[in-house]
Amino acid sequence: DGGITQSPKYLFRKEGQNVTLSCEQNLNHDAMYWYRQDPGQGLRLIYYSQIVNDFQKGDIAEGYSVSREKKESFPLTVTSAQKNPTAFYLCASCGTANTGELFFGEGSRLTVL
Amino acid sequence: GENVEQHPSTLSVQEGDSAVIKCTYSDSASNYFPWYKQELGKRPQLIIDIRSNVGEKKDQRIAVTLNKTAKHFSLHITETQPEDSAVYFCAAPGGQAGTALIFGKGTTLSVSS
């Protein structure tokens, strides 16, 4: 069953801790993206990657980091430097960079206690 | 970089009425304009898209129009049904060389029966 999988679905973190959100796809897509969704703010771009071992900052990259060591995987680390990390995080992939359909994962909800 | 503005933020209609959501973009080089629908608790999904070489595209009850001169595009839903109730997002290419989608803030559509 092809698709894009995010884990965990829910995550709680104490202030000052880093946390890594997983994103895996078996669609053989080259491009992968991370968005943050807050009420009334739409989907804001955090990081994206068009190819293995390469990625670019989006509009709100501060306090986040990513890696793209494998085509299938694009994990996002929310660092302690992110001032307001409580949010819903969506990962997406696309077969043709930005001119084709984005396939989204089910999302990960991070709550900082 | 690309800036996408979306209006209105909320829209309430009676079943059977039409609904129109409008977006403007800033980068005149943008050439691909998708619309995504996110039902409550679910992931965003592509419902229709349009490329800059056409002015209108229809798919059953939904249509998208594009005015490149004015840099705006609109989603039209006719004969609305309760299952059309969702958040709708428009998007346009942004990021490095237009390889990431920049989304509007979303429109919450409520269709009452």
PDB file of C-alpha atoms in Angstrom:
ATOM      1  CA  ASP A   1       0.000   0.000   0.000  1.00  0.00           C
ATOM      2  CA  GLY A   2       1.800   3.125  -1.226  1.00  0.00           C
ATOM      3  CA  GLY A   3       1.772   6.304   0.736  1.00  0.00           C
ATOM      4  CA  ILE A   4       3.453   8.683   3.115  1.00  0.00           C
ATOM      5  CA  THR A   5       3.672   7.869   6.805  1.00  0.00           C
ATOM      6  CA  GLN A   6       4.334  10.214   9.690  1.00  0.00           C
ATOM      7  CA  SER A   7       5.109   9.216  13.242  1.00  0.00           C
ATOM      8  CA  PRO A   8       4.361   9.694  15.994  1.00  0.00           C
ATOM      9  CA  LYS A   9       0.805  10.959  15.624  1.00  0.00           C
ATOM     10  CA  TYR A  10       0.939  12.710  18.996  1.00  0.00           C
ATOM     11  CA  LEU A  11       4.010  13.828  20.889  1.00  0.00           C
ATOM     12  CA  PHE A  12       4.552  15.646  24.136  1.00  0.00           C
ATOM     13  CA  ARG A  13       7.785  17.383  24.939  1.00  0.00           C
ATOM     14  CA  LYS A  14       9.177  19.315  27.842  1.00  0.00           C
ATOM     15  CA  GLU A  15      10.631  22.738  27.219  1.00  0.00           C
ATOM     16  CA  GLY A  16      14.319  22.580  26.330  1.00  0.00           C
ATOM     17  CA  GLN A  17      14.132  19.164  24.673  1.00  0.00           C
ATOM     18  CA  ASN A  18      14.730  18.390  21.029  1.00  0.00           C
ATOM     19  CA  VAL A  19      12.274  16.080  19.295  1.00  0.00           C
ATOM     20  CA  THR A  20      12.391  14.369  15.901  1.00  0.00           C
ATOM     21  CA  LEU A  21       9.331  13.731  13.741  1.00  0.00           C
ATOM     22  CA  SER A  22       9.551  10.910  11.226  1.00  0.00           C
ATOM     23  CA  CYS A  23       8.347  11.051   7.621  1.00  0.00           C
ATOM     24  CA  GLU A  24       8.664   8.051   5.272  1.00  0.00           C
ATOM     25  CA  GLN A  25       7.302   7.609   1.759  1.00  0.00           C
ATOM     26  CA  ASN A  26       7.229   4.615  -0.584  1.00  0.00           C
ATOM     27  CA  LEU A  27       5.943   6.526  -3.602  1.00  0.00           C
ATOM     28  CA  ASN A  28       9.427   6.875  -5.123  1.00  0.00           C
ATOM     29  CA  HIS A  29       9.004  10.658  -5.014  1.00  0.00           C
ATOM     30  CA  ASP A  30      12.047  12.897  -5.314  1.00  0.00           C
ATOM     31  CA  ALA A  31      10.643  15.939  -3.511  1.00  0.00           C
ATOM     32  CA  MET A  32       9.641  16.081   0.148  1.00  0.00           C
ATOM     33  CA  TYR A  33       8.328  18.931   2.274  1.00  0.00           C
ATOM     34  CA  TRP A  34       7.562  19.889   5.865  1.00  0.00           C
ATOM     35  CA  TYR A  35       4.739  22.295   6.697  1.00  0.00           C
ATOM     36  CA  ARG A  36       3.490  23.640   9.990  1.00  0.00           C
ATOM     37  CA  GLN A  37      -0.250  24.166  10.442  1.00  0.00           C
ATOM     38  CA  ASP A  38      -1.608  26.565  13.067  1.00  0.00           C
ATOM     39  CA  PRO A  39      -5.238  27.744  13.299  1.00  0.00           C
ATOM     40  CA  GLY A  40      -5.822  30.651  10.929  1.00  0.00           C
ATOM     41  CA  GLN A  41      -2.250  30.501   9.582  1.00  0.00           C
ATOM     42  CA  GLY A  42      -2.618  28.018   6.759  1.00  0.00           C
ATOM     43  CA  LEU A  43       0.271  25.736   5.869  1.00  0.00           C
ATOM     44  CA  ARG A  44       3.642  27.370   6.376  1.00  0.00           C
ATOM     45  CA  LEU A  45       6.730  25.914   4.728  1.00  0.00           C
ATOM     46  CA  ILE A  46       9.524  24.849   7.086  1.00  0.00           C
ATOM     47  CA  TYR A  47      12.012  22.904   4.926  1.00  0.00           C
ATOM     48  CA  TYR A  48      11.985  21.087   1.613  1.00  0.00           C
ATOM     49  CA  SER A  49      14.194  18.761  -0.354  1.00  0.00           C
ATOM     50  CA  GLN A  50      14.296  18.026  -4.073  1.00  0.00           C
ATOM     51  CA  ILE A  51      16.972  15.348  -3.939  1.00  0.00           C
ATOM     52  CA  VAL A  52      18.931  13.192  -1.509  1.00  0.00           C
ATOM     53  CA  ASN A  53      21.556  15.052   0.521  1.00  0.00           C
ATOM     54  CA  ASP A  54      20.139  18.448  -0.405  1.00  0.00           C
ATOM     55  CA  PHE A  55      17.485  20.616   1.244  1.00  0.00           C
ATOM     56  CA  GLN A  56      16.412  24.243   1.443  1.00  0.00           C
ATOM     57  CA  LYS A  57      14.967  26.477   4.147  1.00  0.00           C
ATOM     58  CA  GLY A  58      11.369  27.536   3.865  1.00  0.00           C
ATOM     59  CA  ASP A  59       9.700  30.596   5.315  1.00  0.00           C
ATOM     60  CA  ILE A  60       9.864  29.512   8.967  1.00  0.00           C
ATOM     61  CA  ALA A  61      13.026  27.364   9.234  1.00  0.00           C
ATOM     62  CA  GLU A  62      14.385  28.926  12.421  1.00  0.00           C
ATOM     63  CA  GLY A  63      14.514  26.428  15.269  1.00  0.00           C
ATOM     64  CA  TYR A  64      14.123  23.405  12.984  1.00  0.00           C
ATOM     65  CA  SER A  65      16.566  21.075  11.245  1.00  0.00           C
ATOM     66  CA  VAL A  66      16.209  18.284   8.682  1.00  0.00           C
ATOM     67  CA  SER A  67      18.229  15.614   6.913  1.00  0.00           C
ATOM     68  CA  ARG A  68      17.736  13.740   3.639  1.00  0.00           C
ATOM     69  CA  GLU A  69      20.071  10.759   3.729  1.00  0.00           C
ATOM     70  CA  LYS A  70      17.643   8.466   1.896  1.00  0.00           C
ATOM     71  CA  LYS A  71      15.093   9.180  -0.810  1.00  0.00           C
ATOM     72  CA  GLU A  72      12.333   7.635   1.292  1.00  0.00           C
ATOM     73  CA  SER A  73      12.965   9.550   4.497  1.00  0.00           C
ATOM     74  CA  PHE A  74      12.876  13.214   5.532  1.00  0.00           C
ATOM     75  CA  PRO A  75      12.908  13.578   9.351  1.00  0.00           C
ATOM     76  CA  LEU A  76      12.293  16.927  11.015  1.00  0.00           C
ATOM     77  CA  THR A  77      13.922  17.889  14.312  1.00  0.00           C
ATOM     78  CA  VAL A  78      12.235  20.539  16.399  1.00  0.00           C
ATOM     79  CA  THR A  79      15.009  22.021  18.494  1.00  0.00           C
ATOM     80  CA  SER A  80      14.868  23.833  21.807  1.00  0.00           C
ATOM     81  CA  ALA A  81      15.566  27.031  19.846  1.00  0.00           C
ATOM     82  CA  GLN A  82      12.065  26.957  18.332  1.00  0.00           C
ATOM     83  CA  LYS A  83      10.205  29.531  20.406  1.00  0.00           C
ATOM     84  CA  ASN A  84       6.675  28.242  19.877  1.00  0.00           C
ATOM     85  CA  PRO A  85       6.861  24.600  18.830  1.00  0.00           C
ATOM     86  CA  THR A  86       3.348  23.478  19.787  1.00  0.00           C
ATOM     87  CA  ALA A  87       1.672  22.865  16.421  1.00  0.00           C
ATOM     88  CA  PHE A  88       0.462  20.337  13.876  1.00  0.00           C
ATOM     89  CA  TYR A  89       3.209  19.246  11.473  1.00  0.00           C
ATOM     90  CA  LEU A  90       2.506  17.913   8.001  1.00  0.00           C
ATOM     91  CA  CYS A  91       4.957  16.133   5.736  1.00  0.00           C
ATOM     92  CA  ALA A  92       4.335  15.867   1.993  1.00  0.00           C
ATOM     93  CA  SER A  93       5.964  14.414  -1.095  1.00  0.00           C
ATOM     94  CA  CYS A  94       5.703  15.103  -4.795  1.00  0.00           C
ATOM     95  CA  GLY A  95       6.845  13.188  -7.823  1.00  0.00           C
ATOM     96  CA  THR A  96       7.559  16.236  -9.951  1.00  0.00           C
ATOM     97  CA  ALA A  97       8.910  19.150  -7.973  1.00  0.00           C
ATOM     98  CA  ASN A  98       6.094  21.581  -7.499  1.00  0.00           C
ATOM     99  CA  THR A  99       4.165  20.948 -10.681  1.00  0.00           C
ATOM    100  CA  GLY A 100       2.396  17.855  -9.505  1.00  0.00           C
ATOM    101  CA  GLU A 101       0.162  16.723  -6.709  1.00  0.00           C
ATOM    102  CA  LEU A 102       1.441  16.928  -3.140  1.00  0.00           C
ATOM    103  CA  PHE A 103       0.662  13.805  -1.121  1.00  0.00           C
ATOM    104  CA  PHE A 104       0.398  14.581   2.570  1.00  0.00           C
ATOM    105  CA  GLY A 105       0.936  12.390   5.592  1.00  0.00           C
ATOM    106  CA  GLU A 106      -1.628  12.290   8.390  1.00  0.00           C
ATOM    107  CA  GLY A 107       0.372  14.740  10.454  1.00  0.00           C
ATOM    108  CA  SER A 108       2.055  14.842  13.853  1.00  0.00           C
ATOM    109  CA  ARG A 109       0.701  16.951  16.682  1.00  0.00           C
ATOM    110  CA  LEU A 110       3.440  18.232  18.981  1.00  0.00           C
ATOM    111  CA  THR A 111       2.596  19.698  22.360  1.00  0.00           C
ATOM    112  CA  VAL A 112       5.221  21.353  24.528  1.00  0.00           C
ATOM    113  CA  LEU A 113       4.414  21.114  28.230  1.00  0.00           C
TER     114      LEU A 113
ATOM    115  CA  GLY B   1       9.476  35.319  -2.418  1.00  0.00           C
ATOM    116  CA  GLU B   2       5.960  34.302  -3.329  1.00  0.00           C
ATOM    117  CA  ASN B   3       3.116  35.666  -1.209  1.00  0.00           C
ATOM    118  CA  VAL B   4      -0.371  34.163  -1.434  1.00  0.00           C
ATOM    119  CA  GLU B   5      -3.401  35.951  -0.019  1.00  0.00           C
ATOM    120  CA  GLN B   6      -6.713  34.112   0.344  1.00  0.00           C
ATOM    121  CA  HIS B   7     -10.207  35.472   1.004  1.00  0.00           C
ATOM    122  CA  PRO B   8     -12.559  35.076   2.731  1.00  0.00           C
ATOM    123  CA  SER B   9     -11.270  33.288   5.817  1.00  0.00           C
ATOM    124  CA  THR B  10     -14.754  31.881   6.538  1.00  0.00           C
ATOM    125  CA  LEU B  11     -17.730  31.317   4.251  1.00  0.00           C
ATOM    126  CA  SER B  12     -21.173  30.060   5.164  1.00  0.00           C
ATOM    127  CA  VAL B  13     -23.688  29.065   2.486  1.00  0.00           C
ATOM    128  CA  GLN B  14     -26.951  27.200   2.218  1.00  0.00           C
ATOM    129  CA  GLU B  15     -27.002  23.834   0.518  1.00  0.00           C
ATOM    130  CA  GLY B  16     -27.427  24.322  -3.217  1.00  0.00           C
ATOM    131  CA  ASP B  17     -25.851  27.781  -3.271  1.00  0.00           C
ATOM    132  CA  SER B  18     -22.566  28.574  -4.977  1.00  0.00           C
ATOM    133  CA  ALA B  19     -19.338  29.367  -3.146  1.00  0.00           C
ATOM    134  CA  VAL B  20     -16.383  31.383  -4.422  1.00  0.00           C
ATOM    135  CA  ILE B  21     -12.943  31.621  -2.811  1.00  0.00           C
ATOM    136  CA  LYS B  22     -10.353  34.030  -4.173  1.00  0.00           C
ATOM    137  CA  CYS B  23      -6.564  34.100  -4.034  1.00  0.00           C
ATOM    138  CA  THR B  24      -3.928  36.532  -5.184  1.00  0.00           C
ATOM    139  CA  TYR B  25      -0.243  35.828  -5.714  1.00  0.00           C
ATOM    140  CA  SER B  26       2.781  38.062  -6.034  1.00  0.00           C
ATOM    141  CA  ASP B  27       5.250  36.326  -8.365  1.00  0.00           C
ATOM    142  CA  SER B  28       4.326  36.933 -12.007  1.00  0.00           C
ATOM    143  CA  ALA B  29       6.494  33.948 -13.014  1.00  0.00           C
ATOM    144  CA  SER B  30       4.240  31.490 -11.150  1.00  0.00           C
ATOM    145  CA  ASN B  31       2.621  29.008 -13.517  1.00  0.00           C
ATOM    146  CA  TYR B  32       0.823  26.384 -11.424  1.00  0.00           C
ATOM    147  CA  PHE B  33      -2.109  26.975  -9.064  1.00  0.00           C
ATOM    148  CA  PRO B  34      -3.597  24.085  -7.099  1.00  0.00           C
ATOM    149  CA  TRP B  35      -6.449  23.963  -4.609  1.00  0.00           C
ATOM    150  CA  TYR B  36      -6.467  21.586  -1.631  1.00  0.00           C
ATOM    151  CA  LYS B  37      -9.363  20.506   0.560  1.00  0.00           C
ATOM    152  CA  GLN B  38      -8.860  19.491   4.174  1.00  0.00           C
ATOM    153  CA  GLU B  39     -11.782  17.853   5.934  1.00  0.00           C
ATOM    154  CA  LEU B  40     -11.870  17.928   9.721  1.00  0.00           C
ATOM    155  CA  GLY B  41      -9.184  15.673  11.175  1.00  0.00           C
ATOM    156  CA  LYS B  42      -7.884  14.616   7.778  1.00  0.00           C
ATOM    157  CA  ARG B  43      -4.925  15.431   5.562  1.00  0.00           C
ATOM    158  CA  PRO B  44      -5.146  18.023   2.757  1.00  0.00           C
ATOM    159  CA  GLN B  45      -5.969  16.580  -0.660  1.00  0.00           C
ATOM    160  CA  LEU B  46      -5.721  18.087  -4.122  1.00  0.00           C
ATOM    161  CA  ILE B  47      -9.124  18.793  -5.646  1.00  0.00           C
ATOM    162  CA  ILE B  48      -8.250  20.780  -8.756  1.00  0.00           C
ATOM    163  CA  ASP B  49      -5.357  22.657 -10.286  1.00  0.00           C
ATOM    164  CA  ILE B  50      -4.742  24.994 -13.194  1.00  0.00           C
ATOM    165  CA  ARG B  51      -1.675  25.899 -15.199  1.00  0.00           C
ATOM    166  CA  SER B  52      -0.939  29.309 -16.629  1.00  0.00           C
ATOM    167  CA  ASN B  53      -1.679  28.370 -20.244  1.00  0.00           C
ATOM    168  CA  VAL B  54      -5.438  28.129 -19.572  1.00  0.00           C
ATOM    169  CA  GLY B  55      -7.927  30.525 -18.066  1.00  0.00           C
ATOM    170  CA  GLU B  56     -10.474  28.073 -16.651  1.00  0.00           C
ATOM    171  CA  LYS B  57     -10.742  24.433 -15.720  1.00  0.00           C
ATOM    172  CA  LYS B  58     -13.829  22.508 -14.600  1.00  0.00           C
ATOM    173  CA  ASP B  59     -14.364  19.202 -12.858  1.00  0.00           C
ATOM    174  CA  GLN B  60     -18.014  18.447 -12.190  1.00  0.00           C
ATOM    175  CA  ARG B  61     -19.198  20.948  -9.565  1.00  0.00           C
ATOM    176  CA  ILE B  62     -15.859  22.664  -9.056  1.00  0.00           C
ATOM    177  CA  ALA B  63     -14.027  25.070 -11.326  1.00  0.00           C
ATOM    178  CA  VAL B  64     -10.958  27.242 -11.107  1.00  0.00           C
ATOM    179  CA  THR B  65     -10.394  30.471 -13.020  1.00  0.00           C
ATOM    180  CA  LEU B  66      -7.083  32.244 -13.506  1.00  0.00           C
ATOM    181  CA  ASN B  67      -6.366  35.864 -14.381  1.00  0.00           C
ATOM    182  CA  LYS B  68      -2.614  36.136 -14.937  1.00  0.00           C
ATOM    183  CA  THR B  69      -2.717  39.857 -15.649  1.00  0.00           C
ATOM    184  CA  ALA B  70      -4.304  40.605 -12.291  1.00  0.00           C
ATOM    185  CA  LYS B  71      -2.424  37.743 -10.585  1.00  0.00           C
ATOM    186  CA  HIS B  72      -5.458  36.154  -9.029  1.00  0.00           C
ATOM    187  CA  PHE B  73      -7.260  32.838  -9.250  1.00  0.00           C
ATOM    188  CA  SER B  74     -10.539  31.628  -7.813  1.00  0.00           C
ATOM    189  CA  LEU B  75     -12.265  28.403  -6.804  1.00  0.00           C
ATOM    190  CA  HIS B  76     -15.940  28.078  -7.674  1.00  0.00           C
ATOM    191  CA  ILE B  77     -18.154  25.393  -6.156  1.00  0.00           C
ATOM    192  CA  THR B  78     -21.684  25.104  -7.530  1.00  0.00           C
ATOM    193  CA  GLU B  79     -24.670  23.318  -5.994  1.00  0.00           C
ATOM    194  CA  THR B  80     -22.903  23.023  -2.662  1.00  0.00           C
ATOM    195  CA  GLN B  81     -23.567  20.002  -0.461  1.00  0.00           C
ATOM    196  CA  PRO B  82     -22.902  19.438   3.263  1.00  0.00           C
ATOM    197  CA  GLU B  83     -19.932  17.220   2.374  1.00  0.00           C
ATOM    198  CA  ASP B  84     -18.267  20.265   0.786  1.00  0.00           C
ATOM    199  CA  SER B  85     -17.807  21.641   4.312  1.00  0.00           C
ATOM    200  CA  ALA B  86     -14.041  21.773   4.881  1.00  0.00           C
ATOM    201  CA  VAL B  87     -11.033  24.083   4.850  1.00  0.00           C
ATOM    202  CA  TYR B  88      -9.850  25.000   1.366  1.00  0.00           C
ATOM    203  CA  PHE B  89      -6.312  26.151   0.608  1.00  0.00           C
ATOM    204  CA  CYS B  90      -4.960  27.768  -2.527  1.00  0.00           C
ATOM    205  CA  ALA B  91      -1.255  27.638  -3.370  1.00  0.00           C
ATOM    206  CA  ALA B  92       1.331  28.918  -5.808  1.00  0.00           C
ATOM    207  CA  PRO B  93       4.981  28.019  -6.514  1.00  0.00           C
ATOM    208  CA  GLY B  94       7.613  29.626  -4.321  1.00  0.00           C
ATOM    209  CA  GLY B  95      10.891  28.829  -2.635  1.00  0.00           C
ATOM    210  CA  GLN B  96      14.066  28.272  -4.613  1.00  0.00           C
ATOM    211  CA  ALA B  97      13.247  28.331  -8.349  1.00  0.00           C
ATOM    212  CA  GLY B  98       9.580  27.751  -7.565  1.00  0.00           C
ATOM    213  CA  THR B  99      10.171  24.222  -6.266  1.00  0.00           C
ATOM    214  CA  ALA B 100       7.930  24.483  -3.196  1.00  0.00           C
ATOM    215  CA  LEU B 101       4.264  25.381  -2.816  1.00  0.00           C
ATOM    216  CA  ILE B 102       3.330  28.430  -0.773  1.00  0.00           C
ATOM    217  CA  PHE B 103      -0.187  28.177   0.646  1.00  0.00           C
ATOM    218  CA  GLY B 104      -2.810  30.741   1.500  1.00  0.00           C
ATOM    219  CA  LYS B 105      -4.199  30.869   5.031  1.00  0.00           C
ATOM    220  CA  GLY B 106      -7.252  28.850   4.152  1.00  0.00           C
ATOM    221  CA  THR B 107     -11.012  29.330   3.919  1.00  0.00           C
ATOM    222  CA  THR B 108     -13.380  27.452   6.207  1.00  0.00           C
ATOM    223  CA  LEU B 109     -16.489  26.643   4.174  1.00  0.00           C
ATOM    224  CA  SER B 110     -19.651  25.650   6.032  1.00  0.00           C
ATOM    225  CA  VAL B 111     -22.600  24.327   4.039  1.00  0.00           C
ATOM    226  CA  SER B 112     -25.830  24.101   5.983  1.00  0.00           C
ATOM    227  CA  SER B 113     -28.767  21.972   4.906  1.00  0.00           C
TER     228      SER B 113
END
